[in-house]
Structure formats: structure tokens, C-alpha cells
PDB file of C-alpha atoms in Angstrom:
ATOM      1  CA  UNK T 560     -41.096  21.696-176.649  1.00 65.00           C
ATOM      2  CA  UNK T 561     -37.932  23.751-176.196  1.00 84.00           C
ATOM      3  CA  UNK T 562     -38.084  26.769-173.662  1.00 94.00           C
ATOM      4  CA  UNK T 563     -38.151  30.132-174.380  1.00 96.00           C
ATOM      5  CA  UNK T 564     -35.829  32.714-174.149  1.00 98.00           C
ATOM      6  CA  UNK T 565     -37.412  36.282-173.171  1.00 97.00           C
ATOM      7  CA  UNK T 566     -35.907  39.527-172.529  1.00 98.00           C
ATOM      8  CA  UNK T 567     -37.375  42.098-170.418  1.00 97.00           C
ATOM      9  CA  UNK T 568     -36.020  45.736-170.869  1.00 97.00           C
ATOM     10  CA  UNK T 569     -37.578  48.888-169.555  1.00 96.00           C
ATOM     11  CA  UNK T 570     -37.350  51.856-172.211  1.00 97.00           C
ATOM     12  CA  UNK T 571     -37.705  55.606-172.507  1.00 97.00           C
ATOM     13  CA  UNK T 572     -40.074  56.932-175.111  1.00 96.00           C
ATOM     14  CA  UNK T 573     -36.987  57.466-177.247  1.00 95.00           C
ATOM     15  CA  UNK T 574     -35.654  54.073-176.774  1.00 96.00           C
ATOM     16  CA  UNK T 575     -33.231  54.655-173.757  1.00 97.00           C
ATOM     17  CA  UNK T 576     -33.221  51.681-171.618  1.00 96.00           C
ATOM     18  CA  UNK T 577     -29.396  52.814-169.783  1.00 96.00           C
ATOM     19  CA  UNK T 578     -29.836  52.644-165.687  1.00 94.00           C
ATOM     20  CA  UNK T 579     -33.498  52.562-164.848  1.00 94.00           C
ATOM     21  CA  UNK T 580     -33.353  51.455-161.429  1.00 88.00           C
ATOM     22  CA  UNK T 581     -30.897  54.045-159.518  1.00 89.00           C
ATOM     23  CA  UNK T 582     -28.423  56.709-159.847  1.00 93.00           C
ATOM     24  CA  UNK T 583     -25.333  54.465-159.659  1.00 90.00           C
ATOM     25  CA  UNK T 584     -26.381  51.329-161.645  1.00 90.00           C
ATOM     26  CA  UNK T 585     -24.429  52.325-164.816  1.00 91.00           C
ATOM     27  CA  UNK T 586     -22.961  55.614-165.250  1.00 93.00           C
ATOM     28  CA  UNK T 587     -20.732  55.038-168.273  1.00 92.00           C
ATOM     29  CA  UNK T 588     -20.837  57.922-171.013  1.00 94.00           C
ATOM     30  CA  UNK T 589     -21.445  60.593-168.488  1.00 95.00           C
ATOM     31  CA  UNK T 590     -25.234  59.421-167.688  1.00 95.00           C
ATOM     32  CA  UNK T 591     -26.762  60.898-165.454  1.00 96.00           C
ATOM     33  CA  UNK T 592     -30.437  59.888-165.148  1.00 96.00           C
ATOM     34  CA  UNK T 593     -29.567  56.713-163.454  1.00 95.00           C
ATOM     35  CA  UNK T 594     -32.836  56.249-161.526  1.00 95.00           C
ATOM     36  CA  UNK T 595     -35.246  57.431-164.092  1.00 96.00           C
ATOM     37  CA  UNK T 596     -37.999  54.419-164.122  1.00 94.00           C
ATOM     38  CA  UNK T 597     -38.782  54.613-159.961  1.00 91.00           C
ATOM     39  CA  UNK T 598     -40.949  57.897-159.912  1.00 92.00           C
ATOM     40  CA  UNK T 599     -42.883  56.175-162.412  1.00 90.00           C
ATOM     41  CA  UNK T 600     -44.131  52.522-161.063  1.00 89.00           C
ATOM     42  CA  UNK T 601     -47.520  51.701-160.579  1.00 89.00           C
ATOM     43  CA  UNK T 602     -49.583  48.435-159.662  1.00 90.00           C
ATOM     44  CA  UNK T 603     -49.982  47.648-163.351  1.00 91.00           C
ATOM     45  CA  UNK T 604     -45.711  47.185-163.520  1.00 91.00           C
ATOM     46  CA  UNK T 605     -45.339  45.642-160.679  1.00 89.00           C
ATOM     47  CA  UNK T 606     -47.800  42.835-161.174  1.00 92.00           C
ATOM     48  CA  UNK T 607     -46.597  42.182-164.413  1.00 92.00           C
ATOM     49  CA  UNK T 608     -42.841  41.778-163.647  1.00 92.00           C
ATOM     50  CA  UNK T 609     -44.113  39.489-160.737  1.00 94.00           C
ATOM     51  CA  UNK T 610     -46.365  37.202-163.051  1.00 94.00           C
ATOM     52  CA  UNK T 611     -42.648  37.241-165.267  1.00 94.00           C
ATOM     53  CA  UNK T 612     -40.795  36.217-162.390  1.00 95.00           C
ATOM     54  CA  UNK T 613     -43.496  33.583-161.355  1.00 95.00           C
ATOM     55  CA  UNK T 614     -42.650  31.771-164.913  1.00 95.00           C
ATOM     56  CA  UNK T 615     -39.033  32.163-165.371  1.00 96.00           C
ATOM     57  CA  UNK T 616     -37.067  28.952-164.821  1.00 96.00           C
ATOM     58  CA  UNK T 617     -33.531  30.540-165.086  1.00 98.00           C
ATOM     59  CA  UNK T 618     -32.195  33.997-165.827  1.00 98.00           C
ATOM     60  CA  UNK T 619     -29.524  34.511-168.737  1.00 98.00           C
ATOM     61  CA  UNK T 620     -27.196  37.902-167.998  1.00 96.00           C
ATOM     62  CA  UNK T 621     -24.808  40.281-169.316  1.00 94.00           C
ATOM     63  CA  UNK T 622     -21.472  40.404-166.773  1.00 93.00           C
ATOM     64  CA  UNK T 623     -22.406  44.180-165.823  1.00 91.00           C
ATOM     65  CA  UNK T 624     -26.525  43.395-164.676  1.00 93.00           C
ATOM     66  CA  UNK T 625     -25.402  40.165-162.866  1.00 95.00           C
ATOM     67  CA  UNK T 626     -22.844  42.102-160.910  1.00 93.00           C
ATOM     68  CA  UNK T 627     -25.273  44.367-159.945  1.00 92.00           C
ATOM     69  CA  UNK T 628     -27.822  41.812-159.060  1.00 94.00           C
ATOM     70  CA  UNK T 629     -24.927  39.374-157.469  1.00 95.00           C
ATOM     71  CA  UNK T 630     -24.639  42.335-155.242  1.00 92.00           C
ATOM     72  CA  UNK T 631     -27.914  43.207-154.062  1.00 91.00           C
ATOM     73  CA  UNK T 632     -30.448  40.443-154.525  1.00 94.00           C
ATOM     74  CA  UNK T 633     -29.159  37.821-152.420  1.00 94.00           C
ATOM     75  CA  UNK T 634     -29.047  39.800-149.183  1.00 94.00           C
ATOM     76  CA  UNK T 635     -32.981  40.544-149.953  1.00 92.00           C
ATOM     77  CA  UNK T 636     -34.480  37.092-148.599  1.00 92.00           C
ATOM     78  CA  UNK T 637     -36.372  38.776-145.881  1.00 91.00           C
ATOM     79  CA  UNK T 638     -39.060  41.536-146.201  1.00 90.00           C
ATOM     80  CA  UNK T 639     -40.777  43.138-149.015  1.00 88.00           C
ATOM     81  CA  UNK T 640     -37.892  42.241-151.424  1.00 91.00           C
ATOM     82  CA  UNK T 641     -37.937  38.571-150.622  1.00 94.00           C
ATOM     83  CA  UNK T 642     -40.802  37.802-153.139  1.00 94.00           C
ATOM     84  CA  UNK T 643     -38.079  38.303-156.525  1.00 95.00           C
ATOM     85  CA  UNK T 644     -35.104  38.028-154.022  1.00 95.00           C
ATOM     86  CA  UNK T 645     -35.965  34.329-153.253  1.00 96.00           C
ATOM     87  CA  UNK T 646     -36.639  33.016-156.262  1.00 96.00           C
ATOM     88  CA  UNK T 647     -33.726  35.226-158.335  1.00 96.00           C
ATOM     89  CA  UNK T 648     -31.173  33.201-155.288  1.00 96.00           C
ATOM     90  CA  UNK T 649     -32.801  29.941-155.736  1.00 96.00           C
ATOM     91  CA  UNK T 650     -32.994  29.584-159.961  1.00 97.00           C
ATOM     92  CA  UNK T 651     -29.949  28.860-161.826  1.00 97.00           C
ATOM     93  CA  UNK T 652     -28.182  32.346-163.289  1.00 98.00           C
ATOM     94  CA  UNK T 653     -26.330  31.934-166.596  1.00 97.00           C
ATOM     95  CA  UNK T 654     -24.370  34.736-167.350  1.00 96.00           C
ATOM     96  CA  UNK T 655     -22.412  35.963-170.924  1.00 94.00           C
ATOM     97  CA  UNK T 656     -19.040  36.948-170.577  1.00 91.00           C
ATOM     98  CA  UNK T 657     -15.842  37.191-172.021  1.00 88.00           C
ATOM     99  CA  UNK T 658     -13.340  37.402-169.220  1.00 86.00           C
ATOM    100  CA  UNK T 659     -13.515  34.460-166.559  1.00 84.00           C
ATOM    101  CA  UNK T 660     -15.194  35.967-163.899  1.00 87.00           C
ATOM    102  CA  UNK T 661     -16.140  34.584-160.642  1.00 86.00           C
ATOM    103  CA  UNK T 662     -19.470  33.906-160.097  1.00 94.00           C
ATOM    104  CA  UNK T 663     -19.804  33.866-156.469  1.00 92.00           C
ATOM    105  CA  UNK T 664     -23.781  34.209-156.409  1.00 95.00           C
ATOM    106  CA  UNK T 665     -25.800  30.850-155.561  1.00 93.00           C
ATOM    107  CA  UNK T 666     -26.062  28.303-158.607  1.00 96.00           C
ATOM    108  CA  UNK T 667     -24.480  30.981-161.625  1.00 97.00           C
ATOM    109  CA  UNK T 668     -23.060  29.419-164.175  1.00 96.00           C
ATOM    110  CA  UNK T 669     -20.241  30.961-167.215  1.00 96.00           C
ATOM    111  CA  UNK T 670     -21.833  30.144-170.488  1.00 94.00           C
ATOM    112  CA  UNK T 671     -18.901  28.941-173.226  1.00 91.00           C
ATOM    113  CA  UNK T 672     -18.491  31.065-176.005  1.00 88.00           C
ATOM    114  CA  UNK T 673     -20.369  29.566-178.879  1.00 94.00           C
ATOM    115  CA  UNK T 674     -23.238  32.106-178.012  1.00 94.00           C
ATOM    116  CA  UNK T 675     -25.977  30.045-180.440  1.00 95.00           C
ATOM    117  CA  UNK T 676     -24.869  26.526-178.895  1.00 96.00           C
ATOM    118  CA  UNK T 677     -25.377  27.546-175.223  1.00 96.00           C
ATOM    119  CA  UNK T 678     -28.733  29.167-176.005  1.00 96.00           C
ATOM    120  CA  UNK T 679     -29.834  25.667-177.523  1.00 96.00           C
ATOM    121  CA  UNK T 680     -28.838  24.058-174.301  1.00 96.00           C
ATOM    122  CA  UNK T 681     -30.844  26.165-172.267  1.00 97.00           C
ATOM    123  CA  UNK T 682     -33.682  25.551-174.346  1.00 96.00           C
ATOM    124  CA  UNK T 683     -33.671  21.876-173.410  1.00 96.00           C
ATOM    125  CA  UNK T 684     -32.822  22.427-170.145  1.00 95.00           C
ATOM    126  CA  UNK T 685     -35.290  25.064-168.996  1.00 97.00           C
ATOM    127  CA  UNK T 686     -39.086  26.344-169.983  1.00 96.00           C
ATOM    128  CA  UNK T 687     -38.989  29.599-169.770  1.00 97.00           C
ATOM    129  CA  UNK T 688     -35.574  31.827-169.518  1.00 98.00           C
ATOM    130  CA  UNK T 689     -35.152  35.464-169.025  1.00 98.00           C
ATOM    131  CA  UNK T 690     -32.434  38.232-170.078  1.00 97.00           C
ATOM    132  CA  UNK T 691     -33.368  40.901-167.731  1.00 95.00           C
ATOM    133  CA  UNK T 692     -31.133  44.496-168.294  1.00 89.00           C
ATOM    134  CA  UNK T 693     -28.108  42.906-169.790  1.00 93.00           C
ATOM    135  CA  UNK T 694     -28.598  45.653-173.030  1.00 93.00           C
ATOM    136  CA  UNK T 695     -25.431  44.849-174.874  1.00 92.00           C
ATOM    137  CA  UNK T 696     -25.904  41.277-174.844  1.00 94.00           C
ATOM    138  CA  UNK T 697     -29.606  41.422-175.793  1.00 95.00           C
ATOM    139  CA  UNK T 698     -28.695  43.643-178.572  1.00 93.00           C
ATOM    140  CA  UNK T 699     -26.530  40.644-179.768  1.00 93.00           C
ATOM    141  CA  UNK T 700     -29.535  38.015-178.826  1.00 94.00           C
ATOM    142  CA  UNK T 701     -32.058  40.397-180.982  1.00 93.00           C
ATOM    143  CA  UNK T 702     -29.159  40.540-183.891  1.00 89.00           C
ATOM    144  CA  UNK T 703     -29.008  36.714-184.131  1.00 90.00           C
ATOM    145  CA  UNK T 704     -32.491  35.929-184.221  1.00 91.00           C
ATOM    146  CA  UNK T 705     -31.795  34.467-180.629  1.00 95.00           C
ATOM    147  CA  UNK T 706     -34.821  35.053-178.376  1.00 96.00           C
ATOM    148  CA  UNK T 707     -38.751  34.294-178.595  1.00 96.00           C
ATOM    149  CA  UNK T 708     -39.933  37.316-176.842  1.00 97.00           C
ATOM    150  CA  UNK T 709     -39.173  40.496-176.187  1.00 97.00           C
ATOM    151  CA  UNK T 710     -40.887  42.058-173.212  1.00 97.00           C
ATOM    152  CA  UNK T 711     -40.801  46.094-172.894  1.00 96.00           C
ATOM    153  CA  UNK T 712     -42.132  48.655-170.579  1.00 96.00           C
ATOM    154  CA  UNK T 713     -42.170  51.922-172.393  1.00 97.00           C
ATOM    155  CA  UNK T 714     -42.145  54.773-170.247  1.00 96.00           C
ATOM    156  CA  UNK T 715     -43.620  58.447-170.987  1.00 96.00           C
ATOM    157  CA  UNK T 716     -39.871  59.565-170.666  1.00 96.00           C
ATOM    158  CA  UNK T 717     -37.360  61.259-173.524  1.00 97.00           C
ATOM    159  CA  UNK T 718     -33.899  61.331-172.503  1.00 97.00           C
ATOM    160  CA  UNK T 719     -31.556  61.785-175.492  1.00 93.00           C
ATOM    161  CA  UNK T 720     -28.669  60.147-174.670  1.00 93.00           C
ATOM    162  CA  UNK T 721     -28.089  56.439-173.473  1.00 95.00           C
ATOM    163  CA  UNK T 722     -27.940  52.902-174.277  1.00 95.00           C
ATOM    164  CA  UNK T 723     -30.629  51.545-176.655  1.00 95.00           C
ATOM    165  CA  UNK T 724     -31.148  48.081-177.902  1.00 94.00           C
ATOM    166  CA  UNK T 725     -31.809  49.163-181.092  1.00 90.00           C
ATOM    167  CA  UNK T 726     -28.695  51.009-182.228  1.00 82.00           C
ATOM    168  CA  UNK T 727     -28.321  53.360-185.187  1.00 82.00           C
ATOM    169  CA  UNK T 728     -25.799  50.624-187.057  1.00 81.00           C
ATOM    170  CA  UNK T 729     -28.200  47.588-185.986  1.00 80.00           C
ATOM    171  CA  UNK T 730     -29.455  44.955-188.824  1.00 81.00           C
ATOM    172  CA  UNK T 731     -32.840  46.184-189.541  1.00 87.00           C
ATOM    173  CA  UNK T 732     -35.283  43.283-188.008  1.00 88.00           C
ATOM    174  CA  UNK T 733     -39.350  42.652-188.214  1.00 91.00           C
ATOM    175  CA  UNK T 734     -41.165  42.165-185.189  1.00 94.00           C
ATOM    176  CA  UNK T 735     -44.718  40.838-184.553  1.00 96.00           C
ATOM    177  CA  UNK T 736     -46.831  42.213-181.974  1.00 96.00           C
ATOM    178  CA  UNK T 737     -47.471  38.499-179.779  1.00 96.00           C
ATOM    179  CA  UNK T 738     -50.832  40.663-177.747  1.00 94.00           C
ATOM    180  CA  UNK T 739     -52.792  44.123-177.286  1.00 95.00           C
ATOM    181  CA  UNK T 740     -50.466  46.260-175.965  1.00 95.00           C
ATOM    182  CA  UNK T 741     -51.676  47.321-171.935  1.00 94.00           C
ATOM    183  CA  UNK T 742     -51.003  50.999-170.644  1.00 95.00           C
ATOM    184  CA  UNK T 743     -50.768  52.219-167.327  1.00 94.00           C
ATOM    185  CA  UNK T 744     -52.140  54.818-164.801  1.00 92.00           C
ATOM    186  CA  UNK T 745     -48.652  56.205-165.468  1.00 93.00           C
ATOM    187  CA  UNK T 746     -48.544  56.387-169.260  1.00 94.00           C
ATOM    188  CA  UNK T 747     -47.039  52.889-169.438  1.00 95.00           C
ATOM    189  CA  UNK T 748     -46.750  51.251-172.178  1.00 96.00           C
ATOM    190  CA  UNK T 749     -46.592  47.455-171.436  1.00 96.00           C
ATOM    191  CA  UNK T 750     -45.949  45.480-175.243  1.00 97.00           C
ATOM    192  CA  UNK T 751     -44.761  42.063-176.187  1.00 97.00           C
ATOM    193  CA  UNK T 752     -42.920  41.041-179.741  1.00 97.00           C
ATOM    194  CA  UNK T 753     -41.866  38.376-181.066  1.00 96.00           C
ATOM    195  CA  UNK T 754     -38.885  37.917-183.929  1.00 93.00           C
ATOM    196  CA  UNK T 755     -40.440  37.308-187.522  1.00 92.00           C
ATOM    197  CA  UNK T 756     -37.419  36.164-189.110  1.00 87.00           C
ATOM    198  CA  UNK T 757     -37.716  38.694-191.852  1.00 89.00           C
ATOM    199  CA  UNK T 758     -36.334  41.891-192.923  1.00 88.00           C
ATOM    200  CA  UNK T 759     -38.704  44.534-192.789  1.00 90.00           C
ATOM    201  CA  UNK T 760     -40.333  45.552-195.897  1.00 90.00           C
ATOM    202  CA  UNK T 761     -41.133  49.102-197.754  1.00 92.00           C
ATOM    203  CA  UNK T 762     -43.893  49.824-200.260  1.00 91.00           C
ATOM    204  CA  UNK T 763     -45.317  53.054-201.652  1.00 90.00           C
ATOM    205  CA  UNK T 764     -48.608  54.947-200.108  1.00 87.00           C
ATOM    206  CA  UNK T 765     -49.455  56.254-203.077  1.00 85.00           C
ATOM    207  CA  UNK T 766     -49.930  52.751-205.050  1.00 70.00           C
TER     208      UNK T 766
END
């Protein structure tokens, strides 16, 4: 069978997903809750983003989130870190962009630019591939009908302004609900969909 593509975002209640894991990880548009997801982990998260990273094969990335990673995870092989350091350094990174960047981190790779022909390729190459972050290239993933499952942590957090994968001029989309949605001792919401393939549809209450 062909591998999977997943994407992995954490959210705000109202959909914000811009810089959730410190003040300086993307500031564009005058944010300025960079930050906003770490006084809210708990055990529940955590485990769950390890059991992701225990499946993941490869990681697909927008240019911004691999620069950030490319800039931090490689010098955490040691210590706490290690356990999503290691494996992040070891698997091969595949990143979207379209400049010609250099891709200095361990086994990255510059996908071409027929978006829907790389993604097949990665299928056959790899079981199970992630798009962690990356929000401007998952939007396009979601708006092609290019992933299997979308992974979200929705966080007991309103924001108001910020990036959101689901933007206001976006191609309305159906998703199915893949299993029971899990909170947390936080107010977590932990919830995986999957694409139908279909538009959504309307109907009237009253009939």
C-alpha cells in the first residue's frame, strides 16, 4: 500500500495555529503570542506527538518550519531533546519551496515543483510521512485533496489574529472524523480527520 501523508498542526480554539512553540518562531503580521502552546502541555500531548514521531518515516516541510527546525533540532542529540532530535536528524526531510535553498540539515531533500507528482513519490517511497507546522503549505496540501490525515491539537486558547489553515477564501472541504476525539487535563482537544473528497453539504432543520 502507498504511505500516508499526515499533517500535525497545533490550533487555538479559534483556529490560530501561527507560532506555538516560542516568541520568535514567526512574528510576521505583528504577532505577538509567539509561545502560546508551552504553558499548556501536559502528559496526554506529549505522549501523543511521541507515538507520531515513533511512526513517521520522513517529514515533508514548508521552507520557513524547516529553517527553524534545521536550526535547532540537530544540535539536540544529547539529553531530554534527543528522543525527537535523533530521529528528526536521522529520517529523510523533504521540504517545499520555491527559491533554491540550501538544505544544509542531514539527508533534506528540495522537492520539484509538480507539488501532486512529488507527493506520489513519497507515497511509494515511505509509510508514513508527516507535515509538521509548515501552515501555508498544508493549506495547499488540504486544498488539493493531498494528505490522508490531519492531526490537530486544539487548545482552550482564542487569539484573534494569526495564521489559520482554514482561511476565509479557502475551497469549502468535508472531513471525516477517523476516531473519538481525546481531551486533556488541560482542555486539550486531541482529533484526527481524514479528507472525504466531497464538498460539504446543506439541508434544512425544519424538513
Amino acid at each position: 500500500m502507498a504511505g500516508r501523508i499526515e499533517i500535525d498542526l497545533f490550533s487555538t480554539l479559534d483556529g490560530v495555529m501561527q507560532a506555538p512553540g516560542g516568541p520568535e518562531e514567526d512574528t510576521s503580521g505583528g504577532f505577538t503570542f509567539g509561545g502560546w502552546q508551552a504553558p499548556v502541555m501536559d502528559e496526554a500531548i506529549g505522549a501523543e506527538v511521541m507515538q507520531g514521531i515513533g511512526r513517521m518515516d520522513a517529514l515533508l516541510l514548508g521552507r520557513r518550519t524547516y529553517d527553524i527546525f534545521a536550526g535547532y533540532w540537530p544540535h539536540q542529540l544529547e539529553g531530554p531533546e534527543s528522543a525527537i532530535g535523533e530521529p528528526f536528524n536521522a529520517m529523510p526531510k523533504y521540504v517545499a519551496s520555491r527559491g533554491a535553498p540550501e538544505l544544509s540539515w542531514n539527508n533534506s531533500h528540495l522537492l520539484g515543483s509538480e507539488l501532486a507528482a512529488e507527493i506520489a513519490g513519497l507515497r511509494e517511497r515511505h509509510d508514513e510521512i508527516h507535515v509538521i507546522g509548515s501552515i501555508d503549505f498544508a493549506r495547499t496540501l488540504v486544498a488539493e485533496g493531498l494528505f490522508d490525515r490531519l492531526n490537530l491539537w486544539v487548545y482552550p486558547i482564542v487569539l484573534g489574529a494569526g495564521k489559520r489553515l482554514f482561511s476565509a477564501d479557502g475551497a469549502p472541504t468535508s472531513l471525516e472524523l477517523l476516531e473519538p476525539a481525546v481531551s486533556t487535563e488541560q482542555g486539550v482537544l486531541i482529533l484526527h480527520y481524514g479528507p472525504t473528497g466531497r464538498r460539504p453539504e446543506t439541508g434544512d432543520m425544519a424538513a
